[in-house]
């Protein structure tokens, strides 16, 4: 676990553990305004250890929980939003989300395990009989947050539209709506300090999973490709991501992330170009996966199949044609 790090005179990064997750930690950011108030970006996972770490970090910067004024979550996943209710209850702080994320959060809050829907998806994807049970055992098909507790699904107090400026004295943090990972994912750009809080939109060591915020009316890949340029335009800024480590070269990494997804799209396009009737399962088995298709189990298998279906829909909708057939974006 990295120690509490001061990344600007008035900005600190706190790594918070993610027990039971594939990633070891997520970043909670602390901002001190010119009036002495504290503002939190991505409250992180909820747990007693996380809470104790948060309180100690506040003490290290000569602050207390009661000094917290606002909580801003880049997106709805529990490793970014989970502790929001606990902090709000203790401080009276205002919780802020993008409107699309608030809608997705409410929809996931109403979601109940639906075996019948998983069965329909398994049928549509032509999942073989010997692999169906591990998918049906999930009994949830939308996102990791779908199984979150009610404490991890708090209602926001304020909605942040694209272009809004956060109410933090001494800061000029501009909201960028950057969907794809989830429908209401947002990034925050501060030109004065030369930083962009990227959440899970652009990461230094991983590529963002797409479509992990529940069903949407739009294609998450198309959303991601449109929004990636929003952060790429701030290419000289330092990126403060949700995981990994802060990094420079944001523009290059943003385009690399887009190209990663487009490479898979082209794989799918080549397969369906030879046989448009190829089922999703057969397409997925032929794609390049970091751990190999044989290593995918449970939710990772479901996610791989969902993303394969997303890429296929993008191809069939002429998405590559709009990029000149090859990409990359620019």
Tab-separated table of C-alpha atoms in Angstrom:
chain	number	residue	atom	x	y	z
A	1	UNK	CA	0.000	0.000	0.000
A	2	UNK	CA	1.486	3.370	-0.984
A	3	UNK	CA	1.612	5.873	1.894
A	4	UNK	CA	-0.414	9.091	1.935
A	5	UNK	CA	1.150	11.264	-0.766
A	6	UNK	CA	0.982	15.018	-1.210
A	7	UNK	CA	0.690	15.545	-4.964
A	8	UNK	CA	0.127	19.321	-4.868
A	9	UNK	CA	0.285	21.874	-2.064
A	10	UNK	CA	-3.405	21.286	-1.382
A	11	UNK	CA	-4.035	17.810	-2.859
A	12	UNK	CA	-3.256	14.401	-1.306
A	13	UNK	CA	-3.675	10.847	-2.598
A	14	UNK	CA	-4.688	8.137	-0.119
A	15	UNK	CA	-4.508	4.494	-1.212
A	16	UNK	CA	-7.408	2.545	0.295
A	17	UNK	CA	-7.372	-1.284	0.378
A	18	UNK	CA	-9.857	-3.297	-1.655
A	19	UNK	CA	-10.222	-6.603	0.209
A	20	UNK	CA	-11.340	-9.473	-1.949
A	21	UNK	CA	-10.878	-7.524	-5.162
A	22	UNK	CA	-8.561	-8.169	-8.090
A	23	UNK	CA	-6.896	-4.801	-7.488
A	24	UNK	CA	-5.107	-4.126	-4.183
A	25	UNK	CA	-6.217	-0.539	-3.674
A	26	UNK	CA	-8.077	2.466	-5.031
A	27	UNK	CA	-7.219	6.126	-4.550
A	28	UNK	CA	-9.205	8.535	-2.404
A	29	UNK	CA	-8.153	12.144	-2.986
A	30	UNK	CA	-8.229	14.898	-0.361
A	31	UNK	CA	-8.402	18.556	-1.394
A	32	UNK	CA	-8.066	21.452	1.039
A	33	UNK	CA	-9.837	24.643	-0.024
A	34	UNK	CA	-8.735	28.203	0.748
A	35	UNK	CA	-11.274	28.413	3.592
A	36	UNK	CA	-9.838	25.370	5.362
A	37	UNK	CA	-12.539	22.927	4.268
A	38	UNK	CA	-11.715	19.451	2.951
A	39	UNK	CA	-13.188	17.885	-0.176
A	40	UNK	CA	-13.057	14.203	-1.119
A	41	UNK	CA	-12.870	12.748	-4.617
A	42	UNK	CA	-13.832	9.051	-4.748
A	43	UNK	CA	-14.620	8.116	-1.125
A	44	UNK	CA	-13.479	4.531	-1.721
A	45	UNK	CA	-14.520	1.187	-0.257
A	46	UNK	CA	-16.477	1.018	2.970
A	47	UNK	CA	-15.001	-0.857	5.908
A	48	UNK	CA	-13.634	-0.187	9.358
A	49	UNK	CA	-10.025	-0.378	8.173
A	50	UNK	CA	-10.774	2.042	5.327
A	51	UNK	CA	-12.508	4.407	7.738
A	52	UNK	CA	-9.598	4.314	10.174
A	53	UNK	CA	-7.161	4.988	7.342
A	54	UNK	CA	-9.271	7.923	6.179
A	55	UNK	CA	-9.440	9.451	9.666
A	56	UNK	CA	-5.669	9.059	10.110
A	57	UNK	CA	-5.055	10.731	6.743
A	58	UNK	CA	-7.206	13.677	7.767
A	59	UNK	CA	-5.239	13.977	10.986
A	60	UNK	CA	-1.989	13.926	9.036
A	61	UNK	CA	-3.083	17.053	7.148
A	62	UNK	CA	-4.372	18.732	10.320
A	63	UNK	CA	-8.040	18.153	9.519
A	64	UNK	CA	-10.965	16.185	10.933
A	65	UNK	CA	-14.009	14.434	9.499
A	66	UNK	CA	-16.150	17.428	10.420
A	67	UNK	CA	-14.069	19.551	8.032
A	68	UNK	CA	-15.264	17.571	4.987
A	69	UNK	CA	-17.538	19.725	2.818
A	70	UNK	CA	-18.149	17.751	-0.395
A	71	UNK	CA	-17.823	14.204	-1.707
A	72	UNK	CA	-17.504	13.723	-5.467
A	73	UNK	CA	-17.516	10.233	-6.978
A	74	UNK	CA	-16.242	9.664	-10.496
A	75	UNK	CA	-18.601	6.687	-10.796
A	76	UNK	CA	-20.864	4.290	-8.949
A	77	UNK	CA	-18.626	1.296	-8.195
A	78	UNK	CA	-18.172	0.511	-4.485
A	79	UNK	CA	-14.395	1.028	-4.577
A	80	UNK	CA	-15.092	4.657	-5.528
A	81	UNK	CA	-18.397	5.384	-3.779
A	82	UNK	CA	-18.669	2.838	-0.952
A	83	UNK	CA	-17.716	5.022	2.016
A	84	UNK	CA	-19.749	8.046	0.904
A	85	UNK	CA	-22.668	7.430	3.252
A	86	UNK	CA	-20.453	6.956	6.293
A	87	UNK	CA	-18.497	10.151	5.596
A	88	UNK	CA	-21.656	12.114	4.837
A	89	UNK	CA	-23.332	10.954	8.027
A	90	UNK	CA	-20.309	11.988	10.094
A	91	UNK	CA	-19.643	15.318	8.404
A	92	UNK	CA	-22.806	16.587	6.736
A	93	UNK	CA	-20.888	16.782	3.446
A	94	UNK	CA	-22.716	16.986	0.101
A	95	UNK	CA	-22.470	13.976	-2.225
A	96	UNK	CA	-22.132	14.757	-5.954
A	97	UNK	CA	-22.573	12.549	-9.043
A	98	UNK	CA	-23.241	12.998	-12.731
A	99	UNK	CA	-26.997	12.735	-13.512
A	100	UNK	CA	-26.520	9.632	-15.691
A	101	UNK	CA	-24.642	7.950	-12.870
A	102	UNK	CA	-27.356	8.807	-10.387
A	103	UNK	CA	-29.913	7.176	-12.698
A	104	UNK	CA	-27.727	4.092	-13.132
A	105	UNK	CA	-27.183	3.877	-9.388
A	106	UNK	CA	-30.919	4.005	-8.737
A	107	UNK	CA	-31.532	1.312	-11.357
A	108	UNK	CA	-28.910	-0.961	-9.821
A	109	UNK	CA	-30.402	-0.317	-6.392
A	110	UNK	CA	-33.705	-1.662	-7.664
A	111	UNK	CA	-32.064	-4.621	-9.385
A	112	UNK	CA	-32.762	-8.081	-8.067
A	113	UNK	CA	-31.028	-11.329	-9.026
A	114	UNK	CA	-32.630	-12.458	-12.260
A	115	UNK	CA	-31.771	-16.005	-13.265
A	116	UNK	CA	-34.246	-15.894	-16.125
A	117	UNK	CA	-32.432	-12.980	-17.745
A	118	UNK	CA	-29.098	-14.737	-17.395
A	119	UNK	CA	-30.595	-17.804	-19.006
A	120	UNK	CA	-31.810	-15.732	-21.945
A	121	UNK	CA	-28.371	-14.197	-22.338
A	122	UNK	CA	-26.670	-17.591	-22.143
A	123	UNK	CA	-29.019	-18.818	-24.873
A	124	UNK	CA	-28.417	-15.765	-27.059
A	125	UNK	CA	-24.648	-16.097	-26.643
A	126	UNK	CA	-24.707	-19.908	-27.296
A	127	UNK	CA	-22.916	-20.675	-24.035
A	128	UNK	CA	-22.184	-24.431	-23.965
A	129	UNK	CA	-24.017	-26.529	-21.404
A	130	UNK	CA	-20.905	-27.273	-19.361
A	131	UNK	CA	-20.265	-23.527	-18.742
A	132	UNK	CA	-23.824	-22.306	-18.178
A	133	UNK	CA	-24.018	-23.086	-14.470
A	134	UNK	CA	-21.106	-20.813	-13.511
A	135	UNK	CA	-22.808	-17.918	-15.299
A	136	UNK	CA	-26.216	-18.648	-13.818
A	137	UNK	CA	-24.633	-18.870	-10.370
A	138	UNK	CA	-23.913	-15.141	-10.625
A	139	UNK	CA	-27.650	-14.395	-10.690
A	140	UNK	CA	-26.593	-10.800	-11.418
A	141	UNK	CA	-25.694	-9.536	-14.819
A	142	UNK	CA	-25.119	-5.822	-14.832
A	143	UNK	CA	-22.034	-4.750	-12.900
A	144	UNK	CA	-19.987	-5.399	-9.768
A	145	UNK	CA	-21.989	-2.655	-8.069
A	146	UNK	CA	-25.236	-4.515	-8.646
A	147	UNK	CA	-24.581	-6.600	-5.559
A	148	UNK	CA	-23.555	-3.672	-3.414
A	149	UNK	CA	-25.234	-2.966	-0.120
A	150	UNK	CA	-27.680	-0.107	0.248
A	151	UNK	CA	-24.944	1.864	2.055
A	152	UNK	CA	-22.957	1.732	-1.191
A	153	UNK	CA	-25.905	3.095	-3.171
A	154	UNK	CA	-26.505	6.480	-1.569
A	155	UNK	CA	-28.634	9.114	-3.241
A	156	UNK	CA	-26.626	12.149	-4.357
A	157	UNK	CA	-27.361	15.585	-2.954
A	158	UNK	CA	-26.173	17.437	-6.047
A	159	UNK	CA	-25.956	16.497	-9.727
A	160	UNK	CA	-22.982	17.574	-11.805
A	161	UNK	CA	-23.534	18.210	-15.498
A	162	UNK	CA	-20.771	18.310	-18.056
A	163	UNK	CA	-18.931	21.630	-17.826
A	164	UNK	CA	-19.920	22.331	-14.229
A	165	UNK	CA	-17.281	23.769	-11.904
A	166	UNK	CA	-17.052	22.209	-8.443
A	167	UNK	CA	-17.834	24.497	-5.537
A	168	UNK	CA	-14.380	24.300	-3.936
A	169	UNK	CA	-12.863	27.673	-2.963
A	170	UNK	CA	-9.451	28.108	-4.557
A	171	UNK	CA	-9.990	25.367	-7.150
A	172	UNK	CA	-11.360	25.423	-10.688
A	173	UNK	CA	-12.238	21.774	-11.143
A	174	UNK	CA	-14.274	21.334	-14.330
A	175	UNK	CA	-16.542	18.319	-14.790
A	176	UNK	CA	-15.967	16.245	-17.932
A	177	UNK	CA	-18.630	13.642	-18.690
A	178	UNK	CA	-16.576	10.635	-19.794
A	179	UNK	CA	-18.929	7.646	-20.186
A	180	UNK	CA	-17.946	4.157	-21.253
A	181	UNK	CA	-16.771	2.428	-18.090
A	182	UNK	CA	-20.155	3.418	-16.667
A	183	UNK	CA	-22.818	5.672	-18.230
A	184	UNK	CA	-22.229	8.646	-15.934
A	185	UNK	CA	-18.513	8.351	-15.305
A	186	UNK	CA	-16.935	11.763	-14.912
A	187	UNK	CA	-13.390	13.100	-14.908
A	188	UNK	CA	-12.275	16.363	-13.299
A	189	UNK	CA	-9.855	18.796	-14.925
A	190	UNK	CA	-7.918	21.497	-13.061
A	191	UNK	CA	-5.875	23.642	-15.442
A	192	UNK	CA	-4.416	25.756	-12.644
A	193	UNK	CA	-2.763	22.735	-11.034
A	194	UNK	CA	-2.268	20.853	-14.281
A	195	UNK	CA	-4.077	17.698	-13.172
A	196	UNK	CA	-6.966	15.519	-14.321
A	197	UNK	CA	-8.698	13.147	-11.924
A	198	UNK	CA	-9.436	10.304	-14.350
A	199	UNK	CA	-11.263	7.795	-12.144
A	200	UNK	CA	-11.281	4.519	-14.098
A	201	UNK	CA	-11.564	6.200	-17.499
A	202	UNK	CA	-7.813	6.167	-18.113
A	203	UNK	CA	-5.469	4.111	-15.927
A	204	UNK	CA	-1.681	3.803	-16.087
A	205	UNK	CA	-1.371	0.011	-15.971
A	206	UNK	CA	-4.767	-1.381	-16.983
A	207	UNK	CA	-7.424	-0.673	-19.586
A	208	UNK	CA	-10.878	0.329	-18.412
A	209	UNK	CA	-13.585	-2.286	-18.649
A	210	UNK	CA	-16.592	-0.956	-20.524
A	211	UNK	CA	-20.308	-1.229	-19.908
A	212	UNK	CA	-19.976	-1.907	-16.154
A	213	UNK	CA	-22.764	0.377	-15.005
A	214	UNK	CA	-25.857	-1.547	-15.984
A	215	UNK	CA	-27.903	-1.557	-19.213
A	216	UNK	CA	-27.799	1.599	-21.340
A	217	UNK	CA	-29.524	2.861	-24.471
A	218	UNK	CA	-26.156	3.569	-26.066
A	219	UNK	CA	-23.163	1.391	-26.890
A	220	UNK	CA	-20.531	1.781	-24.126
A	221	UNK	CA	-17.681	1.378	-26.613
A	222	UNK	CA	-19.034	4.160	-28.808
A	223	UNK	CA	-19.470	6.299	-25.685
A	224	UNK	CA	-15.909	5.588	-24.596
A	225	UNK	CA	-14.367	6.421	-27.951
A	226	UNK	CA	-16.247	9.725	-28.062
A	227	UNK	CA	-15.282	10.685	-24.526
A	228	UNK	CA	-11.652	9.582	-24.508
A	229	UNK	CA	-10.656	12.716	-26.395
A	230	UNK	CA	-12.065	14.837	-23.567
A	231	UNK	CA	-9.126	13.837	-21.387
A	232	UNK	CA	-6.657	13.417	-24.249
A	233	UNK	CA	-7.012	17.145	-24.901
A	234	UNK	CA	-5.366	17.708	-21.507
A	235	UNK	CA	-2.353	15.699	-22.616
A	236	UNK	CA	0.184	17.849	-20.748
A	237	UNK	CA	-1.637	17.503	-17.443
A	238	UNK	CA	-0.706	14.926	-14.825
A	239	UNK	CA	-3.260	12.149	-14.425
A	240	UNK	CA	-4.525	11.276	-10.951
A	241	UNK	CA	-6.280	7.936	-11.578
A	242	UNK	CA	-8.488	5.689	-9.497
A	243	UNK	CA	-5.892	2.896	-9.374
A	244	UNK	CA	-2.205	2.367	-9.967
A	245	UNK	CA	-0.163	5.558	-9.734
A	246	UNK	CA	-0.181	9.139	-10.993
A	247	UNK	CA	1.396	9.581	-14.386
A	248	UNK	CA	2.250	12.009	-17.158
A	249	UNK	CA	1.603	11.512	-20.871
A	250	UNK	CA	-2.162	11.487	-20.392
A	251	UNK	CA	-2.951	12.174	-24.039
A	252	UNK	CA	-0.802	9.299	-25.260
A	253	UNK	CA	-2.209	6.895	-22.669
A	254	UNK	CA	-5.790	7.937	-23.458
A	255	UNK	CA	-5.331	7.155	-27.143
A	256	UNK	CA	-3.533	3.931	-26.290
A	257	UNK	CA	-6.558	2.933	-24.191
A	258	UNK	CA	-8.900	3.653	-27.086
A	259	UNK	CA	-6.674	1.695	-29.447
A	260	UNK	CA	-6.705	-1.282	-27.073
A	261	UNK	CA	-10.468	-1.520	-27.372
A	262	UNK	CA	-10.438	-0.897	-31.109
A	263	UNK	CA	-7.957	-3.735	-31.590
A	264	UNK	CA	-10.533	-6.097	-30.102
A	265	UNK	CA	-13.236	-4.522	-32.244
A	266	UNK	CA	-11.199	-5.302	-35.358
A	267	UNK	CA	-10.775	-8.897	-34.195
A	268	UNK	CA	-14.547	-9.169	-33.872
A	269	UNK	CA	-15.049	-7.477	-37.251
A	270	UNK	CA	-12.776	-10.001	-38.948
A	271	UNK	CA	-14.672	-12.936	-37.445
A	272	UNK	CA	-18.185	-11.706	-38.241
A	273	UNK	CA	-16.988	-10.566	-41.659
A	274	UNK	CA	-16.288	-14.198	-42.507
A	275	UNK	CA	-19.487	-15.477	-40.887
A	276	UNK	CA	-22.048	-12.939	-39.625
A	277	UNK	CA	-23.938	-15.703	-37.799
A	278	UNK	CA	-21.010	-16.612	-35.520
A	279	UNK	CA	-22.411	-16.656	-31.942
A	280	UNK	CA	-20.936	-14.523	-29.209
A	281	UNK	CA	-19.410	-17.506	-27.386
A	282	UNK	CA	-17.492	-18.639	-30.471
A	283	UNK	CA	-16.311	-15.082	-31.149
A	284	UNK	CA	-15.089	-14.685	-27.562
A	285	UNK	CA	-13.069	-17.918	-27.688
A	286	UNK	CA	-11.117	-16.561	-30.664
A	287	UNK	CA	-10.292	-13.152	-29.221
A	288	UNK	CA	-7.083	-12.118	-27.471
A	289	UNK	CA	-7.580	-11.931	-23.709
A	290	UNK	CA	-4.875	-10.909	-21.251
A	291	UNK	CA	-5.276	-14.072	-19.157
A	292	UNK	CA	-6.421	-16.213	-22.069
A	293	UNK	CA	-10.041	-17.208	-22.614
A	294	UNK	CA	-9.556	-20.494	-20.764
A	295	UNK	CA	-8.631	-18.551	-17.627
A	296	UNK	CA	-11.906	-16.610	-17.492
A	297	UNK	CA	-14.300	-17.725	-14.770
A	298	UNK	CA	-17.512	-16.466	-13.187
A	299	UNK	CA	-17.890	-12.707	-13.441
A	300	UNK	CA	-14.793	-12.294	-15.625
A	301	UNK	CA	-16.292	-14.765	-18.087
A	302	UNK	CA	-19.600	-12.922	-18.022
A	303	UNK	CA	-17.802	-9.613	-18.524
A	304	UNK	CA	-15.844	-11.014	-21.473
A	305	UNK	CA	-19.013	-12.258	-23.139
A	306	UNK	CA	-20.814	-8.966	-22.480
A	307	UNK	CA	-17.952	-7.003	-23.977
A	308	UNK	CA	-17.768	-9.332	-26.974
A	309	UNK	CA	-21.462	-8.686	-27.587
A	310	UNK	CA	-20.814	-4.942	-27.208
A	311	UNK	CA	-18.025	-5.033	-29.808
A	312	UNK	CA	-20.186	-7.054	-32.173
A	313	UNK	CA	-23.034	-4.546	-31.837
A	314	UNK	CA	-20.568	-1.719	-32.511
A	315	UNK	CA	-19.316	-3.442	-35.672
A	316	UNK	CA	-22.803	-4.288	-36.927
A	317	UNK	CA	-23.847	-0.689	-36.312
A	318	UNK	CA	-21.075	0.573	-38.604
A	319	UNK	CA	-18.918	1.940	-35.768
A	320	UNK	CA	-15.655	1.130	-37.513
A	321	UNK	CA	-16.904	2.800	-40.678
A	322	UNK	CA	-17.227	6.023	-38.741
A	323	UNK	CA	-13.562	5.696	-37.775
A	324	UNK	CA	-12.433	5.059	-41.302
A	325	UNK	CA	-12.529	1.327	-40.729
A	326	UNK	CA	-9.223	1.173	-38.912
A	327	UNK	CA	-8.925	3.952	-36.354
A	328	UNK	CA	-7.306	5.092	-34.182
A	329	UNK	CA	-9.332	8.071	-33.112
A	330	UNK	CA	-7.924	11.514	-33.548
